[in-house]
Amino acid sequence: MPTPLRPDTVLVTAGRKPAENHGFVNPPIYHASTVLFDTVDAMLERRPKYVYGRRGTPTTEALETALTEIEGAAGTVLAPSGLAAISIALMSCLNAGDHLLVADSVYQPTRHFCDTVLIRLGIEVEYYDPLIGAGIDALMRPNTGAVFTESPGSQTFEMQDIDAIAAAAHAAGAVVLMDNTWATALFYRPLDHGVDLSIQAGTKYISGHSDIMLGTVSANERTWKALTDTHGATGMCVGPDDIYLAQRGLRTLSVRLDRHMRSGLEIARWLETRPEVNRVLHPALPGDPGHKLWQRDFSGASGLFGVILEPAPLDAVKAMLDGLDLFGLGYSWGGYESLAIWADPRSYRTATRWEAPGPLLRFHIGLEDPADLIADLEAGFARLAAAVG
Ligand SMILES: *Cc1c(COP(=O)(O)O)cnc(C)c1O
């Protein structure tokens, strides 16, 4: 066998042990709390590999092992949502009195966690321009414990220079975290670029079917012990059926993402030709300001991107979106179905101002035929135009 195996092969093989499971291809689902010990001595010495449901089962181990291999990590923990993964990752590397730097383009609930829980625990939270790159050096303080990144940014899709940020953060002794939900570890491996804690909302592409909530954090050697200690101390665990579905999703991640990418780019390019569109925010498009970084660092793109419309009243945008047939109006993304939302980054940014001539929409391109999706959007633009008058 060639070593190391290529990513598509790893997605198929990682975390599976058929020989230990009577030959069955997939791992068993253990519904478990109590684990029985043979003797008091075995209990006192915690002799068996598994001691209690919350602390891990063969089901959790199968997914954790798979993700550890895919991410090139020292270890992985599972959390009951992407946001829970973000919160334990941050709690694992910060102490009272620490200073935390967070990208201004971060997923809004991440911001809420920092502004409420972390502030209450005595952590100073500072937001920075996601385009800062090596300039983050100037923001580092002796007590900077961590730098949180997300690339591309939620809703606005700015690409961050993770290598430059990680170098500056490490020079100052800080831990680097990245929310890598957009690319998944298939298209970008954060730990290879200096990130210490790589986070994914498994709810999105890993699941791929809009039917579970799950978060994952993969750590390098430097951060693994603190992460697994915090994970254990906070009682984080995930139901076995959801873990099973996530590991099932992993097996088809590559083929799904490839289609999301191709259909997404086809529709993004079509949108660029529309008179109603001011700009498409998609780092895989050559005209995008983040394209060079995307090209340097990423091996693919997912199906999520933004569109700035030409100026239009909100009522016209509502007429466009409300009448869509194939695009659902809903949060989350990464499933097989297409989604659209209206977004307003002006409402929460603090370090930078979001300036756009018109309304911002976000599309997730699912696995439908792109020609049908384009027809749906075309009819939407006709409603928009009629409402603008
Ligand atoms: C959805 C999302 C999350 C949170 O995931 P949940 O499972 O919904 O908690 C985190 N980061 C990004 C970028 C997301 O899009």
Coordinates of C-alpha atoms and ligand atoms in Angstrom, one line a residue:
M1 CA 0.0 0.0 0.0
P2 CA 1.3 3.5 -0.9
T3 CA 2.0 5.7 2.1
P4 CA 0.7 8.1 2.9
L5 CA -2.7 7.3 1.3
R6 CA -4.3 10.0 -0.7
P7 CA -7.2 12.0 0.8
D8 CA -10.0 10.3 -1.1
T9 CA -8.8 6.9 0.0
V10 CA -8.4 8.0 3.6
L11 CA -12.0 9.1 3.6
V12 CA -13.1 5.6 2.8
T13 CA -10.7 3.6 5.0
A14 CA -10.2 5.8 8.1
G15 CA -11.6 4.6 11.4
R16 CA -12.9 1.3 10.1
K17 CA -12.0 -2.0 11.7
P18 CA -14.1 -4.7 10.0
A19 CA -11.9 -7.5 11.4
E20 CA -12.8 -6.5 14.9
N21 CA -16.5 -6.2 14.1
H22 CA -17.2 -9.7 12.7
G23 CA -16.3 -8.5 9.2
F24 CA -19.1 -5.9 9.0
V25 CA -18.0 -3.0 6.9
N26 CA -19.2 -0.2 9.2
P27 CA -18.5 0.3 12.9
P28 CA -21.2 -0.8 15.5
I29 CA -23.4 1.7 17.2
Y30 CA -23.0 1.4 21.0
H31 CA -25.9 2.8 22.9
A32 CA -24.1 3.0 26.3
S33 CA -23.7 4.6 29.7
T34 CA -22.5 1.9 32.1
V35 CA -19.5 -0.2 31.4
L36 CA -19.2 -3.3 33.7
F37 CA -15.8 -4.1 35.2
D38 CA -14.7 -7.6 36.3
T39 CA -13.4 -6.7 39.7
V40 CA -12.9 -3.7 42.1
D41 CA -9.3 -3.7 41.2
A42 CA -10.1 -3.4 37.5
M43 CA -12.3 -0.4 38.4
L44 CA -9.7 1.3 40.6
E45 CA -7.1 0.9 38.0
R46 CA -9.4 1.9 35.1
R47 CA -8.1 -1.2 33.4
P48 CA -10.4 -1.6 30.5
K49 CA -10.1 0.7 27.5
Y50 CA -13.7 2.0 28.0
V51 CA -14.9 3.0 31.4
Y52 CA -18.1 5.0 30.9
G53 CA -20.3 6.0 28.0
R54 CA -19.6 9.7 28.2
R55 CA -15.8 9.0 28.1
G56 CA -16.0 7.1 24.8
T57 CA -17.2 4.0 23.1
P58 CA -16.1 2.1 20.0
T59 CA -18.6 4.3 18.1
T60 CA -17.0 7.6 19.2
E61 CA -13.6 6.1 18.6
A62 CA -14.4 5.2 15.0
L63 CA -15.2 8.8 14.1
E64 CA -12.5 10.4 16.2
T65 CA -9.9 8.1 14.7
A66 CA -11.1 8.8 11.2
L67 CA -11.0 12.6 11.7
T68 CA -7.6 12.5 13.4
E69 CA -6.2 10.7 10.3
I70 CA -8.0 13.0 7.8
E71 CA -6.9 16.2 9.7
G72 CA -3.3 14.9 10.3
A73 CA -3.9 15.6 14.0
A74 CA -2.7 14.2 17.4
G75 CA -6.3 13.6 18.4
T76 CA -9.9 14.6 17.8
V77 CA -12.9 15.3 20.2
L78 CA -16.6 15.3 19.2
A79 CA -19.1 17.9 20.4
P80 CA -22.9 18.1 20.2
S81 CA -22.8 21.0 17.7
G82 CA -20.3 23.1 15.8
L83 CA -20.8 25.9 18.3
A84 CA -20.0 23.5 21.2
A85 CA -16.8 22.5 19.4
I86 CA -15.8 26.1 19.1
S87 CA -16.6 26.8 22.8
I88 CA -14.6 23.9 24.1
A89 CA -11.7 24.6 21.8
L90 CA -11.5 28.2 23.1
M91 CA -12.0 27.2 26.7
S92 CA -9.2 24.6 26.4
C93 CA -6.6 27.2 25.6
L94 CA -7.6 30.3 27.5
N95 CA -7.3 31.4 31.1
A96 CA -8.7 34.3 33.1
G97 CA -6.7 37.4 32.3
D98 CA -5.9 36.3 28.7
H99 CA -6.3 38.4 25.6
L100 CA -8.1 36.7 22.7
L101 CA -8.0 37.9 19.0
V102 CA -11.0 37.0 16.9
A103 CA -11.5 37.7 13.2
D104 CA -14.2 40.3 12.6
S105 CA -15.7 38.0 9.9
V106 CA -16.3 35.1 12.3
Y107 CA -19.5 33.1 12.5
Q108 CA -21.8 35.3 14.5
P109 CA -22.6 32.8 17.3
T110 CA -18.9 32.4 17.9
R111 CA -18.8 36.1 18.5
H112 CA -21.7 35.8 20.9
F113 CA -19.9 33.1 22.9
C114 CA -16.8 35.3 23.2
D115 CA -18.8 38.4 24.1
T116 CA -20.8 36.7 26.8
V117 CA -19.2 33.6 28.4
L118 CA -15.5 34.4 27.7
I119 CA -15.9 38.0 28.9
R120 CA -17.6 36.8 32.0
L121 CA -14.7 34.5 32.7
G122 CA -12.3 37.4 32.6
I123 CA -11.0 37.0 29.0
E124 CA -10.4 40.2 27.0
V125 CA -11.8 39.8 23.5
E126 CA -10.5 41.9 20.6
Y127 CA -11.8 41.7 17.0
Y128 CA -9.3 42.1 14.1
D129 CA -9.6 42.8 10.4
P130 CA -9.7 39.4 8.7
L131 CA -7.4 40.7 6.0
I132 CA -4.7 41.7 8.5
G133 CA -2.3 38.8 7.6
A134 CA 1.2 39.2 9.1
G135 CA 0.1 42.6 10.5
I136 CA -1.5 40.8 13.3
D137 CA 1.9 40.9 14.9
A138 CA 1.1 44.5 16.0
L139 CA -1.9 43.3 18.0
M140 CA -0.1 40.6 19.9
R141 CA 0.3 41.3 23.6
P142 CA 2.2 39.4 26.3
N143 CA -1.1 37.9 27.5
T144 CA -2.5 37.0 24.1
G145 CA -3.5 33.4 24.7
A146 CA -5.1 32.6 21.3
V147 CA -6.0 33.9 17.8
F148 CA -9.2 32.7 16.3
T149 CA -9.5 32.5 12.5
E150 CA -12.1 31.4 10.0
S151 CA -11.4 31.4 6.3
P152 CA -13.3 32.2 4.2
G153 CA -15.3 34.4 6.6
S154 CA -18.9 33.7 7.5
Q155 CA -21.3 35.5 5.1
T156 CA -18.6 37.8 3.6
F157 CA -16.1 35.2 2.4
E158 CA -12.8 37.0 3.1
M159 CA -9.8 34.7 2.8
Q160 CA -7.3 34.9 5.7
D161 CA -3.6 34.4 5.3
I162 CA -3.5 31.6 7.9
D163 CA 0.3 30.9 7.5
A164 CA 1.2 34.5 8.2
I165 CA -1.2 34.8 11.1
A166 CA 0.0 31.5 12.6
A167 CA 3.6 32.5 12.4
A168 CA 3.0 35.8 14.2
A169 CA 0.8 34.2 16.8
H170 CA 3.3 31.5 17.5
A171 CA 6.2 34.0 17.8
A172 CA 4.1 35.6 20.6
G173 CA 3.3 32.3 22.2
A174 CA -0.4 32.2 21.3
V175 CA -2.4 29.2 20.2
V176 CA -4.1 29.4 16.8
L177 CA -7.7 28.1 16.2
M178 CA -9.5 27.9 12.9
D179 CA -13.1 27.3 12.0
N180 CA -12.6 25.3 8.8
T181 CA -16.2 24.3 8.2
W182 CA -16.3 25.9 4.7
A183 CA -13.5 23.9 3.1
T184 CA -13.5 20.8 5.4
A185 CA -10.2 19.0 5.9
L186 CA -10.5 17.6 2.4
F187 CA -9.8 20.9 0.8
Y188 CA -7.7 22.5 3.5
R189 CA -5.8 20.9 6.4
P190 CA -5.4 23.7 9.0
L191 CA -2.8 21.8 11.1
D192 CA -0.5 21.7 8.0
H193 CA -0.6 25.5 8.0
G194 CA 0.3 26.1 11.6
V195 CA -3.1 26.0 13.1
D196 CA -3.1 24.3 16.5
L197 CA -6.9 23.5 16.9
S198 CA -8.9 22.7 13.7
I199 CA -12.7 23.0 14.1
Q200 CA -15.5 21.8 11.9
A201 CA -19.2 22.1 12.2
G202 CA -19.9 18.4 11.3
T203 CA -23.5 19.5 11.0
K204 CA -22.6 20.9 7.6
Y205 CA -20.6 18.9 5.0
I206 CA -19.5 15.9 7.1
S207 CA -23.2 15.0 7.7
G208 CA -24.2 16.3 4.3
H209 CA -27.9 15.5 4.8
S210 CA -29.2 18.2 7.2
D211 CA -30.2 15.6 9.8
I212 CA -27.7 15.9 12.6
M213 CA -25.9 18.5 14.8
L214 CA -22.2 17.7 15.4
G215 CA -18.9 19.5 16.0
T216 CA -15.3 18.3 15.8
V217 CA -12.0 19.7 17.1
S218 CA -8.7 18.2 16.0
A219 CA -5.6 19.1 17.9
N220 CA -1.9 18.9 17.3
E221 CA 0.6 17.6 19.9
R222 CA 0.9 21.0 21.5
T223 CA -2.8 21.4 22.3
W224 CA -4.2 17.9 22.5
K225 CA -3.9 17.3 26.2
A226 CA -5.6 20.5 27.2
L227 CA -8.3 19.9 24.6
T228 CA -9.1 16.4 25.7
D229 CA -9.0 17.4 29.4
T230 CA -11.5 20.3 28.8
H231 CA -13.7 18.1 26.7
G232 CA -13.8 15.5 29.5
A233 CA -14.3 18.1 32.3
T234 CA -17.2 19.8 30.5
G235 CA -19.1 16.5 29.9
M236 CA -19.3 16.9 26.2
C237 CA -20.6 13.9 24.3
V238 CA -22.6 13.0 21.3
G239 CA -25.4 10.5 20.8
P240 CA -24.2 7.3 19.0
D241 CA -26.7 7.5 16.1
D242 CA -25.5 11.0 15.2
I243 CA -21.9 9.8 15.3
Y244 CA -22.7 6.9 13.1
L245 CA -24.4 9.2 10.6
A246 CA -21.4 11.5 10.6
Q247 CA -18.9 8.7 9.9
R248 CA -21.3 7.5 7.1
G249 CA -21.3 11.0 5.7
L250 CA -17.5 11.0 5.6
R251 CA -17.4 8.1 3.1
T252 CA -19.1 10.2 0.4
L253 CA -17.7 13.6 1.4
S254 CA -15.4 13.8 -1.6
V255 CA -17.9 13.0 -4.3
R256 CA -20.5 15.4 -2.7
L257 CA -18.0 18.2 -2.3
D258 CA -16.8 17.9 -5.8
R259 CA -20.4 18.3 -7.1
H260 CA -21.1 21.2 -4.6
M261 CA -18.0 22.9 -5.9
R262 CA -18.7 22.5 -9.6
S263 CA -22.4 23.4 -9.4
G264 CA -21.6 26.3 -7.1
L265 CA -19.0 27.7 -9.5
E266 CA -21.3 27.3 -12.4
I267 CA -24.0 29.3 -10.7
A268 CA -21.6 31.8 -9.3
R269 CA -20.3 32.5 -12.8
W270 CA -23.8 32.8 -14.1
L271 CA -24.6 35.2 -11.3
E272 CA -21.6 37.3 -12.3
T273 CA -23.2 37.9 -15.7
R274 CA -26.5 39.2 -14.3
P275 CA -27.3 42.9 -14.3
E276 CA -29.0 42.6 -10.9
V277 CA -25.7 41.4 -9.3
N278 CA -23.0 43.9 -8.1
R279 CA -20.4 41.3 -7.0
V280 CA -20.2 37.6 -6.3
L281 CA -18.2 36.7 -3.1
H282 CA -16.5 33.4 -3.9
P283 CA -12.8 32.9 -3.4
A284 CA -12.5 30.3 -6.2
L285 CA -13.6 32.9 -8.8
P286 CA -10.5 34.6 -10.4
G287 CA -11.8 38.1 -9.8
D288 CA -12.3 37.6 -6.1
P289 CA -9.9 39.5 -3.8
G290 CA -9.2 36.3 -1.9
H291 CA -8.5 34.2 -5.0
K292 CA -4.7 34.2 -4.7
L293 CA -4.8 32.9 -1.1
W294 CA -7.4 30.4 -2.1
Q295 CA -5.3 29.2 -4.9
R296 CA -2.2 29.0 -2.8
D297 CA -3.8 27.1 0.1
F298 CA -6.9 25.3 -0.8
S299 CA -7.4 22.3 -3.1
G300 CA -11.1 22.9 -3.7
A301 CA -14.2 25.0 -2.9
S302 CA -17.5 24.1 -1.3
G303 CA -20.9 25.2 -2.5
L304 CA -21.4 28.2 -0.2
F305 CA -20.9 31.8 -1.4
G306 CA -22.3 35.3 -1.2
V307 CA -23.8 37.7 -3.7
I308 CA -24.1 41.5 -3.4
L309 CA -27.0 42.7 -5.4
E310 CA -27.3 46.1 -7.0
P311 CA -29.2 48.5 -4.7
A312 CA -32.7 47.2 -4.1
P313 CA -35.3 47.7 -1.4
L314 CA -35.7 44.9 1.1
D315 CA -39.3 44.3 -0.1
A316 CA -37.9 43.5 -3.6
V317 CA -35.4 41.0 -2.1
K318 CA -38.2 39.4 -0.1
A319 CA -40.2 39.0 -3.3
M320 CA -37.2 37.3 -4.9
L321 CA -36.4 35.0 -2.0
D322 CA -40.0 34.2 -0.8
G323 CA -41.0 32.8 -4.2
L324 CA -38.0 30.5 -4.7
D325 CA -39.1 26.9 -5.3
L326 CA -35.8 24.9 -5.1
F327 CA -33.9 27.1 -2.7
G328 CA -35.1 26.8 0.8
L329 CA -34.9 29.7 3.2
G330 CA -33.1 28.4 6.2
Y331 CA -29.9 28.5 8.3
S332 CA -27.2 26.0 8.2
W333 CA -25.8 24.5 4.9
G334 CA -23.8 21.6 3.7
G335 CA -26.7 19.3 3.0
Y336 CA -27.8 18.0 -0.4
E337 CA -30.3 20.8 -0.8
S338 CA -29.9 24.3 -1.9
L339 CA -30.6 27.2 0.5
A340 CA -30.7 31.0 0.5
I341 CA -30.6 33.6 3.2
W342 CA -30.5 37.4 3.3
A343 CA -27.7 38.6 5.6
D344 CA -26.6 41.9 7.1
P345 CA -23.0 41.9 8.4
R346 CA -23.2 45.6 9.3
S347 CA -25.3 44.6 12.3
Y348 CA -22.5 42.8 14.2
R349 CA -19.1 43.9 12.9
T350 CA -17.0 46.0 15.2
A351 CA -13.3 46.0 14.0
T352 CA -14.2 46.7 10.3
R353 CA -17.1 48.2 8.5
W354 CA -19.0 46.1 6.0
E355 CA -19.7 48.3 3.0
A356 CA -21.7 47.1 0.1
P357 CA -23.8 49.0 -2.4
G358 CA -26.7 46.6 -2.2
P359 CA -28.2 43.8 -0.2
L360 CA -26.2 40.6 0.6
L361 CA -27.5 37.2 -0.1
R362 CA -25.9 33.9 0.7
F363 CA -26.5 30.8 -1.3
H364 CA -25.7 27.2 -0.6
I365 CA -25.7 25.2 -3.8
G366 CA -27.0 21.6 -3.3
L367 CA -26.9 18.5 -5.4
E368 CA -29.8 19.5 -7.7
D369 CA -29.2 20.0 -11.4
P370 CA -27.7 23.5 -11.7
A371 CA -29.8 24.3 -14.7
D372 CA -32.9 23.9 -12.6
L373 CA -31.4 26.1 -9.8
I374 CA -30.5 28.8 -12.4
A375 CA -34.1 28.8 -13.7
D376 CA -35.3 29.2 -10.1
L377 CA -33.0 32.2 -9.6
E378 CA -33.9 33.7 -13.0
A379 CA -37.6 33.7 -12.0
G380 CA -36.5 35.2 -8.7
F381 CA -34.7 38.0 -10.5
A382 CA -37.8 38.7 -12.5
R383 CA -39.8 39.1 -9.3
L384 CA -37.0 41.4 -7.9
A385 CA -37.1 43.5 -11.1
A386 CA -40.9 43.7 -11.0
A387 CA -40.8 44.8 -7.3
V388 CA -38.1 47.4 -7.9
G389 CA -40.3 48.7 -10.7
Ligands
LIG1 C1 -22.9 26.4 11.2 C2 -21.6 26.9 11.5 C3 -21.1 26.6 12.8 C4 -21.9 26.1 13.9 O1 -22.3 24.8 13.7 P1 -23.6 24.2 14.5 O2 -23.5 22.8 14.4 O3 -24.8 24.8 13.8 O4 -23.5 24.7 15.9 C5 -19.8 27.1 13.1 N1 -19.1 27.7 12.1 C6 -19.5 27.9 10.9 C7 -18.6 28.5 9.9 C8 -20.8 27.5 10.6 O5 -21.3 27.8 9.4

